[in-house]
Short mmCIF file of the C-alpha atoms (twelve columns), coordinates in Angstrom:
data_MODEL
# 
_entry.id   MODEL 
# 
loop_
_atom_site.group_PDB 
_atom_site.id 
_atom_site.type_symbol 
_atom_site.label_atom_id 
_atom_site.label_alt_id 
_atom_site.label_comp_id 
_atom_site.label_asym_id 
_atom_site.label_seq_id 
_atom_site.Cartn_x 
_atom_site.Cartn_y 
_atom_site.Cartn_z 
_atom_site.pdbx_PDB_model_num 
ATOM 1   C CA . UNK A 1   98.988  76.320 86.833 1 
ATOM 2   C CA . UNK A 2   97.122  72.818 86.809 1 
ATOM 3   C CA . UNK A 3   98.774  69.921 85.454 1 
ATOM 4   C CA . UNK A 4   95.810  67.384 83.833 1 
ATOM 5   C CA . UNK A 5   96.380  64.142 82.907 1 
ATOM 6   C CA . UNK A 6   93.536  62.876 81.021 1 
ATOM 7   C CA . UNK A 7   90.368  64.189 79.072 1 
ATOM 8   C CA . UNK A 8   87.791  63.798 81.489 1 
ATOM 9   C CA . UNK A 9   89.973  65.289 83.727 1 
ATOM 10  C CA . UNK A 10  90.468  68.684 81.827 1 
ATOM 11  C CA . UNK A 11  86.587  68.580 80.523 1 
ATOM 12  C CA . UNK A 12  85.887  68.837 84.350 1 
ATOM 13  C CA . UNK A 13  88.418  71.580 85.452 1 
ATOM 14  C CA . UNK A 14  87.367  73.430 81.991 1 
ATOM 15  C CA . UNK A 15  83.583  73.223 82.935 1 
ATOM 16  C CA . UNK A 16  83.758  76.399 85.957 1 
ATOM 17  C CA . UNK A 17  85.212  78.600 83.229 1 
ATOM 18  C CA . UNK A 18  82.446  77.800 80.799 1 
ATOM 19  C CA . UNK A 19  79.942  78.544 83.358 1 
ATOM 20  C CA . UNK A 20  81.489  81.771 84.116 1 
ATOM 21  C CA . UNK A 21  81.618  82.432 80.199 1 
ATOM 22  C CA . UNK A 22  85.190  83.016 80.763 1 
ATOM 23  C CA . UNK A 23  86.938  82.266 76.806 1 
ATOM 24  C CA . UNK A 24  89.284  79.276 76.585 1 
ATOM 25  C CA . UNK A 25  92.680  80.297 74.631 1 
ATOM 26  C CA . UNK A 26  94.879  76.876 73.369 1 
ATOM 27  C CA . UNK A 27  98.148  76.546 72.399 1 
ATOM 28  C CA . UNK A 28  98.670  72.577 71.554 1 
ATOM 29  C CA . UNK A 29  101.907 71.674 70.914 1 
ATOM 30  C CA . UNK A 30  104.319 68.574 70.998 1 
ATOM 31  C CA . UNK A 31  107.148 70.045 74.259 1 
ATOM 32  C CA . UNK A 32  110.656 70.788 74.150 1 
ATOM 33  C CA . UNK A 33  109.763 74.323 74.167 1 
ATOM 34  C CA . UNK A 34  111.266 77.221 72.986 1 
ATOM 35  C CA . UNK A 35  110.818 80.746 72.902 1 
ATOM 36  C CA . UNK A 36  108.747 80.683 69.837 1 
ATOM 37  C CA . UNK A 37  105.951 78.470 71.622 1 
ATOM 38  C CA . UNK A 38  106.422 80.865 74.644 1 
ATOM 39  C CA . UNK A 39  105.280 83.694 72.252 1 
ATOM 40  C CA . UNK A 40  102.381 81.789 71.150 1 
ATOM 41  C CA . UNK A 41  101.772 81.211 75.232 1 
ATOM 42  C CA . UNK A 42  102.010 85.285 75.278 1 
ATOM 43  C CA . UNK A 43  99.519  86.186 72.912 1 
ATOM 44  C CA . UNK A 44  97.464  83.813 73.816 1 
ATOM 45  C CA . UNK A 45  97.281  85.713 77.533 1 
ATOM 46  C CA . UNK A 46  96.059  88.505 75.311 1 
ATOM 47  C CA . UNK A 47  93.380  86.434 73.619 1 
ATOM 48  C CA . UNK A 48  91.371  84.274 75.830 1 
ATOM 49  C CA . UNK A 49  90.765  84.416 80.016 1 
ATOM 50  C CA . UNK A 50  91.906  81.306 80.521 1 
ATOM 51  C CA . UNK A 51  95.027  79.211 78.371 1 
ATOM 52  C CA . UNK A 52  94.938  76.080 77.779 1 
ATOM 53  C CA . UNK A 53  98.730  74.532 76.524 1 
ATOM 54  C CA . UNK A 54  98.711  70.698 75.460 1 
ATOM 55  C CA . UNK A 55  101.935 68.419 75.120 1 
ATOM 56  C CA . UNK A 56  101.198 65.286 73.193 1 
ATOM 57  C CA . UNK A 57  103.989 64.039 71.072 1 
ATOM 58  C CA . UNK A 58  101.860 62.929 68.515 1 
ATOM 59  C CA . UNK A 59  102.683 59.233 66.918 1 
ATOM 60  C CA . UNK A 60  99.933  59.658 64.383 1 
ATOM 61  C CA . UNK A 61  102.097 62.098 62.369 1 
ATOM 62  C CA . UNK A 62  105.314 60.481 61.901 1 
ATOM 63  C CA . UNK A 63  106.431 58.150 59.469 1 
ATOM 64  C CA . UNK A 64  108.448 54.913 59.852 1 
ATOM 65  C CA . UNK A 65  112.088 56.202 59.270 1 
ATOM 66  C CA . UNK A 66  111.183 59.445 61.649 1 
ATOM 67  C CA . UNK A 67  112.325 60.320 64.505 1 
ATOM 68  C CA . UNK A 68  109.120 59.653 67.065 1 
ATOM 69  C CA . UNK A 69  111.645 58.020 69.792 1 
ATOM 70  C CA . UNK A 70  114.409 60.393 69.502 1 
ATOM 71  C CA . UNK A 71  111.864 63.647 69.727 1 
ATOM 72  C CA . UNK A 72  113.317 65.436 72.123 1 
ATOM 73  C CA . UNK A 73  110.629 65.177 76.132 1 
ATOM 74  C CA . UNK A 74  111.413 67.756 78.253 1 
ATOM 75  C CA . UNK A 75  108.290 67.925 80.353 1 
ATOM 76  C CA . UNK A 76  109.615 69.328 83.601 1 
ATOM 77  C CA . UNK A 77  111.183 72.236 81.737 1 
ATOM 78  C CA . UNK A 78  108.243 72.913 80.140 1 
ATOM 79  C CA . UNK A 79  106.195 72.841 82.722 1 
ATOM 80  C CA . UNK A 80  108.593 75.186 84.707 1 
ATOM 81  C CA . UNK A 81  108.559 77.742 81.254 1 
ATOM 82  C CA . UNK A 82  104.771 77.516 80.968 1 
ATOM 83  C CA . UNK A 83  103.944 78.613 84.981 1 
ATOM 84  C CA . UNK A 84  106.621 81.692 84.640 1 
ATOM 85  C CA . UNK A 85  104.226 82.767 81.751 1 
ATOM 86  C CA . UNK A 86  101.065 82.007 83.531 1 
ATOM 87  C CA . UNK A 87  99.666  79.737 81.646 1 
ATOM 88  C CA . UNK A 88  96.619  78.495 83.412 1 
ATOM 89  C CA . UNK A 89  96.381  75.022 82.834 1 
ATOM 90  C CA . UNK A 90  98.785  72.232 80.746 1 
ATOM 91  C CA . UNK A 91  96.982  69.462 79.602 1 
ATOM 92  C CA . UNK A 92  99.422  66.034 79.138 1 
ATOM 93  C CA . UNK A 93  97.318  63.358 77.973 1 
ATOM 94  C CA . UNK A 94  98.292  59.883 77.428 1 
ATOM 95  C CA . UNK A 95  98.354  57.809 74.155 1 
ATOM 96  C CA . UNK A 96  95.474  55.817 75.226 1 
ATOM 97  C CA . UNK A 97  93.489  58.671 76.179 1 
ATOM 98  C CA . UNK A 98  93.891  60.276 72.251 1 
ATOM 99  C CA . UNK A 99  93.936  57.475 70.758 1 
ATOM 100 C CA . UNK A 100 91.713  54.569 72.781 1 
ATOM 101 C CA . UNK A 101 91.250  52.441 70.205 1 
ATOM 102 C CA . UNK A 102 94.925  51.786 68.746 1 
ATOM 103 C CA . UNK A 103 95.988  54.333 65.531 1 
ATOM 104 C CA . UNK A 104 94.832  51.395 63.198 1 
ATOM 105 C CA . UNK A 105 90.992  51.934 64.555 1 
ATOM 106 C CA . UNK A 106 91.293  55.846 64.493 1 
ATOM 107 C CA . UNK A 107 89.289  57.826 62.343 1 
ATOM 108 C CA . UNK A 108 91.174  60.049 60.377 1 
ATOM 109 C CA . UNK A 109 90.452  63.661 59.674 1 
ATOM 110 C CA . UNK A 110 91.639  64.467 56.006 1 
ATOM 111 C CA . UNK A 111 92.274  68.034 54.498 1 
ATOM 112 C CA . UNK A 112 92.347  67.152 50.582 1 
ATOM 113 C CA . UNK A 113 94.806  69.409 48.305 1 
ATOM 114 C CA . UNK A 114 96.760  71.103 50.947 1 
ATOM 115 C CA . UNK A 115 98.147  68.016 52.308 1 
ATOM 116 C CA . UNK A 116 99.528  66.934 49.158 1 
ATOM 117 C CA . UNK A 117 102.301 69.246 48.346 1 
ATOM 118 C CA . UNK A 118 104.695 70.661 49.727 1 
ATOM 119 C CA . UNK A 119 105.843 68.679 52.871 1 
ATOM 120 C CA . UNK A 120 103.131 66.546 52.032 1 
ATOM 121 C CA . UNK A 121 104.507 64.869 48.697 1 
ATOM 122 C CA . UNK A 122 107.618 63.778 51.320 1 
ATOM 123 C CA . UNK A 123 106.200 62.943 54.699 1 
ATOM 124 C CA . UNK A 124 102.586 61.296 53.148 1 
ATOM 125 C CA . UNK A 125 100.213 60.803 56.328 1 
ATOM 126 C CA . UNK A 126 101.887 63.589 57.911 1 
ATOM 127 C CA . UNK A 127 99.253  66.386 57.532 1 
ATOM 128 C CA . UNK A 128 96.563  63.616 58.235 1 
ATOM 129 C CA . UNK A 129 97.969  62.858 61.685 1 
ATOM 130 C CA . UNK A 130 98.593  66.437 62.320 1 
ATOM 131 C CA . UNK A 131 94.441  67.216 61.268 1 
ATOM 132 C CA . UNK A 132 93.446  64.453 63.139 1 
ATOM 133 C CA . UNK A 133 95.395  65.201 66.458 1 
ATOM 134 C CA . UNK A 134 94.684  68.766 66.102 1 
ATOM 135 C CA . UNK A 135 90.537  67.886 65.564 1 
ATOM 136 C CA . UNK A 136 91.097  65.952 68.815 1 
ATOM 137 C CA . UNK A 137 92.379  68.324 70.675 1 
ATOM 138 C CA . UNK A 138 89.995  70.826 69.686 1 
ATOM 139 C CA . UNK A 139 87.035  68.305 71.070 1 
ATOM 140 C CA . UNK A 140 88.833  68.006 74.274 1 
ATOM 141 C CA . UNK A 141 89.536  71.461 74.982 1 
ATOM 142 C CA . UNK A 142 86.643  73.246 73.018 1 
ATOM 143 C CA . UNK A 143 88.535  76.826 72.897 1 
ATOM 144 C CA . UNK A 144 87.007  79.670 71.584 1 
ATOM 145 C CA . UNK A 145 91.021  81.075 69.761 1 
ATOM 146 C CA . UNK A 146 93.789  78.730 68.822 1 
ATOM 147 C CA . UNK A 147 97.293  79.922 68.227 1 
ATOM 148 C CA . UNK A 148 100.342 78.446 65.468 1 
ATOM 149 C CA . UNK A 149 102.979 79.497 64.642 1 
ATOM 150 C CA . UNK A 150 103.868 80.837 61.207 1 
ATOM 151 C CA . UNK A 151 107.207 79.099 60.601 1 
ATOM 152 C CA . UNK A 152 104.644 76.029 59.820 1 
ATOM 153 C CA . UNK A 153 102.669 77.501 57.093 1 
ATOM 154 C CA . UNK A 154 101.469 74.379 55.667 1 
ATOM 155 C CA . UNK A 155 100.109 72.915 58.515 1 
ATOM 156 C CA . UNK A 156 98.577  76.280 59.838 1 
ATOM 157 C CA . UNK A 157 96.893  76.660 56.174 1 
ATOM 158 C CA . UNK A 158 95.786  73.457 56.973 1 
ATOM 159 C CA . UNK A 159 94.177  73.542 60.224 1 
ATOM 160 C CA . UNK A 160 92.344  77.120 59.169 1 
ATOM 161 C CA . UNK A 161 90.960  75.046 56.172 1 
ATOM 162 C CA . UNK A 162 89.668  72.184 58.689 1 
ATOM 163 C CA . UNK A 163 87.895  74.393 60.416 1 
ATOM 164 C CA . UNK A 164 86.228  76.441 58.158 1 
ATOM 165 C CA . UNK A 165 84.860  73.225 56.057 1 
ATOM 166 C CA . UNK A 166 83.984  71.579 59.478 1 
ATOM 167 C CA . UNK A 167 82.419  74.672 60.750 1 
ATOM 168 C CA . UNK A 168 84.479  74.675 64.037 1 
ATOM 169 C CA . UNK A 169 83.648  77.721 66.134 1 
ATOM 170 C CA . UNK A 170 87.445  78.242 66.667 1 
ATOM 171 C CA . UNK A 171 89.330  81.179 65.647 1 
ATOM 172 C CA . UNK A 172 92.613  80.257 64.182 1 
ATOM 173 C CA . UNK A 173 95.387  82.831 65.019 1 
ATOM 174 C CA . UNK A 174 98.650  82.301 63.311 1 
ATOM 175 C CA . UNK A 175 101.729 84.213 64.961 1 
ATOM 176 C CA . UNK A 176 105.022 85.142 63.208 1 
ATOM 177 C CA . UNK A 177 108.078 83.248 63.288 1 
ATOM 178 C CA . UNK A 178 110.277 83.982 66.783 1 
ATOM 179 C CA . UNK A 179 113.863 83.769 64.781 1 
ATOM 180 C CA . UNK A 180 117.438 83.395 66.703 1 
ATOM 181 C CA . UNK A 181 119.525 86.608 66.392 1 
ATOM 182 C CA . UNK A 182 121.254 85.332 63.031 1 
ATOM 183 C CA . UNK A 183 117.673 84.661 61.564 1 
ATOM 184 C CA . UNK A 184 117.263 80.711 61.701 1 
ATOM 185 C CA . UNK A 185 113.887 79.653 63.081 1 
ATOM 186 C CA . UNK A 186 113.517 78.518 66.542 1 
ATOM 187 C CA . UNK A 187 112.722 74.752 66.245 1 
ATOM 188 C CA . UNK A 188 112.604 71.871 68.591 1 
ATOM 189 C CA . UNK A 189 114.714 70.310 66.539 1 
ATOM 190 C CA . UNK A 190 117.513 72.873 65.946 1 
ATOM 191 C CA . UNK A 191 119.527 71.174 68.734 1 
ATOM 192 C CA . UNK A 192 119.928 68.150 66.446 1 
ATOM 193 C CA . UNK A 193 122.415 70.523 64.031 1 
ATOM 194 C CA . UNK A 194 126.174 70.132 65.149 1 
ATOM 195 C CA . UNK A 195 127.932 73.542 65.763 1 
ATOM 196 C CA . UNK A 196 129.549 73.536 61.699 1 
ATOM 197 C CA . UNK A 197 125.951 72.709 60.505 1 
ATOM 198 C CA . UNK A 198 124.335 75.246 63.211 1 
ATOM 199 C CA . UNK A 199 126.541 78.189 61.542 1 
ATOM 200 C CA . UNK A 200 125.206 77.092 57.922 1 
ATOM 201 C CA . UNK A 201 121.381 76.921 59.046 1 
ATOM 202 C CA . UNK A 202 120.550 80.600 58.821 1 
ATOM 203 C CA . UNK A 203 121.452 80.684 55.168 1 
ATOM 204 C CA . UNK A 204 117.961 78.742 54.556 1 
ATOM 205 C CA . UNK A 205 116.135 82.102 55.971 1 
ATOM 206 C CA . UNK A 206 118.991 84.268 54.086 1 
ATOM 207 C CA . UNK A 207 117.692 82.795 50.836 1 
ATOM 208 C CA . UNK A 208 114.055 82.951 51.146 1 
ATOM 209 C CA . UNK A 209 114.765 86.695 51.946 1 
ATOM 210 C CA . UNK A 210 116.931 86.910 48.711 1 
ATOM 211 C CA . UNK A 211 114.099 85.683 46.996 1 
ATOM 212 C CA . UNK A 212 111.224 87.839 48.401 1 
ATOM 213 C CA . UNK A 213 113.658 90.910 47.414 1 
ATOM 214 C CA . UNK A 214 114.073 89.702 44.107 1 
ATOM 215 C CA . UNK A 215 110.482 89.641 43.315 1 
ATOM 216 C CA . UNK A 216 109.538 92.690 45.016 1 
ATOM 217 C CA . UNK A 217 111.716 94.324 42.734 1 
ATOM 218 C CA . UNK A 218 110.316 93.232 39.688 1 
ATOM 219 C CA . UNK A 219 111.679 89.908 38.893 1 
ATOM 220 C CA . UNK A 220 108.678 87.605 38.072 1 
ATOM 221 C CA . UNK A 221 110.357 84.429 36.530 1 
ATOM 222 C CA . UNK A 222 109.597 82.295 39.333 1 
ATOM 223 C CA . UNK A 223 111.091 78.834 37.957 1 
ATOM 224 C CA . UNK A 224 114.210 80.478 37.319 1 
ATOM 225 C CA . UNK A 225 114.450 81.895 41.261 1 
ATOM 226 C CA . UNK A 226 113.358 78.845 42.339 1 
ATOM 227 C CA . UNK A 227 116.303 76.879 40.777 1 
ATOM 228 C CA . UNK A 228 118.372 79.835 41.532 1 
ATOM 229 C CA . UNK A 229 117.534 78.915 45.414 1 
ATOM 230 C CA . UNK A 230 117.917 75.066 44.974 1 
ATOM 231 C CA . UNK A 231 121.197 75.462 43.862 1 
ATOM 232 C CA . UNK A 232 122.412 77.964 46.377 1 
ATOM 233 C CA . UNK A 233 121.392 75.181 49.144 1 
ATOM 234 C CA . UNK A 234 123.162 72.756 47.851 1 
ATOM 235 C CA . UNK A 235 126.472 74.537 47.488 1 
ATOM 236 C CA . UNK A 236 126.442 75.190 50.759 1 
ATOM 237 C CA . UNK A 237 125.722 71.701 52.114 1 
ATOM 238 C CA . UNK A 238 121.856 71.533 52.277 1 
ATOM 239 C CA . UNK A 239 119.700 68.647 50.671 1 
ATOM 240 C CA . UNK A 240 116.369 70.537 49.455 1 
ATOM 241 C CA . UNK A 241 113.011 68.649 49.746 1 
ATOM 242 C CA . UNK A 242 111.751 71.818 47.812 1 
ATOM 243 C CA . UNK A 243 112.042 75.718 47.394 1 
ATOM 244 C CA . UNK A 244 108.406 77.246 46.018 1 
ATOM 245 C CA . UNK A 245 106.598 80.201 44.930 1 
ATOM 246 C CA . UNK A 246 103.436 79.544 45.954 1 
ATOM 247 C CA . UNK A 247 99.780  81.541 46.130 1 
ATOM 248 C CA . UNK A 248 100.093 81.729 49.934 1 
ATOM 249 C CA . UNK A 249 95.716  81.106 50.526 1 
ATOM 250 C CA . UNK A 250 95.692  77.370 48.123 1 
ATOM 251 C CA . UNK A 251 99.791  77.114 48.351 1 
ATOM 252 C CA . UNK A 252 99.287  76.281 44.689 1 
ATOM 253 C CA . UNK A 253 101.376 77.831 41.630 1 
ATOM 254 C CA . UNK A 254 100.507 81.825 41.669 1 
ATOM 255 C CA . UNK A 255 98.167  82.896 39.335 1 
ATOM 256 C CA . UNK A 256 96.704  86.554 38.188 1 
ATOM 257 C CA . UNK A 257 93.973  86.248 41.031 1 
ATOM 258 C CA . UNK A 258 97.158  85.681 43.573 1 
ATOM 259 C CA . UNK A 259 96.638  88.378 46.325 1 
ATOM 260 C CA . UNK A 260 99.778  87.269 48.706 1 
ATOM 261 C CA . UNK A 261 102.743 85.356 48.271 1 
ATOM 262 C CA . UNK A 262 104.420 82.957 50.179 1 
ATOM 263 C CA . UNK A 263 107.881 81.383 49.472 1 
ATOM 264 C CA . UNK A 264 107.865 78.044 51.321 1 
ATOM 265 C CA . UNK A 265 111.496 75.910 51.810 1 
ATOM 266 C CA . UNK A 266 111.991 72.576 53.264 1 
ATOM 267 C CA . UNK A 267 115.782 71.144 53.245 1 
ATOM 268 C CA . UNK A 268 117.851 68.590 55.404 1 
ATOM 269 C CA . UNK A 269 121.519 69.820 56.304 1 
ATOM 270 C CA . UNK A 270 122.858 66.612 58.109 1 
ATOM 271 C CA . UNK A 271 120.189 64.314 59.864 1 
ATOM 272 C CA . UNK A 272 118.141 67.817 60.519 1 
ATOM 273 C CA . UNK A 273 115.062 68.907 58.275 1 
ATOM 274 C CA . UNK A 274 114.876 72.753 58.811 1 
ATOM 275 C CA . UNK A 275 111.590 74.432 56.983 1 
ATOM 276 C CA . UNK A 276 110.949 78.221 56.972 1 
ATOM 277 C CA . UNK A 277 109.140 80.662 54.616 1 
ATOM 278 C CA . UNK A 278 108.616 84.674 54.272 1 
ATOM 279 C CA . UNK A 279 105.476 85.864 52.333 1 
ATOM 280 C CA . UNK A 280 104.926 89.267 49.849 1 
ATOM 281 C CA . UNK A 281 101.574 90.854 49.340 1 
ATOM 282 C CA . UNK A 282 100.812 92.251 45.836 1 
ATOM 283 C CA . UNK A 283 100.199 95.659 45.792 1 
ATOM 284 C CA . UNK A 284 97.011  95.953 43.570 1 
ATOM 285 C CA . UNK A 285 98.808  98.080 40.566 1 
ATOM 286 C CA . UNK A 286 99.464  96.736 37.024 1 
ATOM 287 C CA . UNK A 287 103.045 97.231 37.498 1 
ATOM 288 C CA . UNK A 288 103.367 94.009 39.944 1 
ATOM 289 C CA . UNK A 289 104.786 96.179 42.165 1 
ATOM 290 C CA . UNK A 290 104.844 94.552 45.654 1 
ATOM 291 C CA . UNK A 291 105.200 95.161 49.750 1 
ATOM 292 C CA . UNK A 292 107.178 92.585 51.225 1 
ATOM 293 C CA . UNK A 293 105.475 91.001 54.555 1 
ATOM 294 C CA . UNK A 294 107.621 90.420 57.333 1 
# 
């Protein structure tokens, strides 16, 4: 595996493969990895000839009272993870290489509607550093499949929406959540969650899955589950930023042209913001009967 510093440096090693019309996999993520970005590492093996995995803490999509300093660098790990999967090259580029010009001079990609709600009506400028970086990236590398995980829905609903109305020639693969054994999501920043809060964490997943059930069996007043949910968290110690029933293609309220489902959550238990979500797909019948997806 090649380590590459810089963008001109990666362009050049990139260039061979091109030539040989090998296809360019990318997995661009922020370190501190985990087995969930490993699986995204694994598929992408399956995907392209050559991968392509970025780290680039990203200061474009934090906010002032967020925790860019304390994110967790762990870049000699990582490195060590991503050469026992094989990845073929990891691409580390420096501030001043994404961003030359200072943040304050950087154009900023912007995916309207989708990066309003949700996360986006708490973390505002999130989504448009996360477009932005991801655009970027995409320039640099100029991969024929991307991979993201599922477990951020929002920003992967995103970034396939950038693409298509940008006409990027980039498919966009999303891969399902990689959970711990007790069902909370692997997340960089799990490790921030003391041992009391790290036994309370899985309840988050435990509820979304309560939900999904719920309307799968026929229960269809959504405000009520949603409150249901809200409540739930916060008896047992969680601060929700939201629980939704959303149409899982606009993430807007479900409506009789709603094909699939997705039940989004975002909630703080201590200093730690955990999101997660499950999804159902309507089954086409007029009794609203419905197939949960994993």
């Amino acid at each position: 595996m090649l380590v590459v510093n810089s963008k001109a440096g990666l362009q050049h090693a990139l260039q061979r493969h091109r030539l040989a019309q090998e296809s360019i996999a990318f997995v661009p993520t922020m370190g501190n990895l985990h087995e969930g970005h490993l699986e995204l590492v694994r598929r992408a093996k399956q995907l392209g000839d050559i991968v392509v995995v970025s780290i680039f803490v990203n200061p474009m999509q934090f906010g002032a009272n967020e925790d860019l300093d304390a994110y967790p660098r762990t870049l000699s790990a990582d490195r060590e993870k991503l050469f026992a999967e094989g990845a073929n090259y990891l691409f580390v580029p420096t501030e001043d290489d994404v961003y030359p010009e200072g943040l304050s001079a950087q154009t900023v990609v912007r995916v309207p509607d989708l990066s309003e709600t949700l996360c986006g009506n708490n973390r505002p400028g999130h989504f448009d550093g996360v477009s932005t970086v991801v655009s970027k990236l995409f320039n640099m590398v100029q991969p024929q499949v991307a991979l993201f995980g599922e477990k951020d829905f929002q920003q992967l609903s995103i970034i396939r929406k950038m693409v298509d109305d940008l006409c990027m020639p980039i498919d966009i693969i999303g891969v399902p959540t990689v959970r711990a054994d007790d069902g909370l999501a692997l997340s960089s920043r799990n490790h921030y969650l003391t041992l009391p809060q790290r036994s309370v964490a899985p309840l988050l997943h435990k509820t979304l899955l309560d939900c999904r059930d719920a309307i799968a069996c026929g229960f269809d007043n959504f405000l009520q589950i949603e409150s249901h949910a809200r409540m739930q968290l916060l008896q047992a110690g969680f601060v929700p930023d939201y629980f939704a029933i959303r149409d899982a293609r606009s993430l807007q309220s479900v409506g009789p042209d709603t094909e699939e489902i997705a039940i989004l959550a975002a909630a703080r238990l201590g200093g730690t913001r955990l999101i997660d979500n499950v999804r159902l797909t309507l089954n086409p019948v007029s009794d609203w009967g419905m197939l949960a997806t994993p």
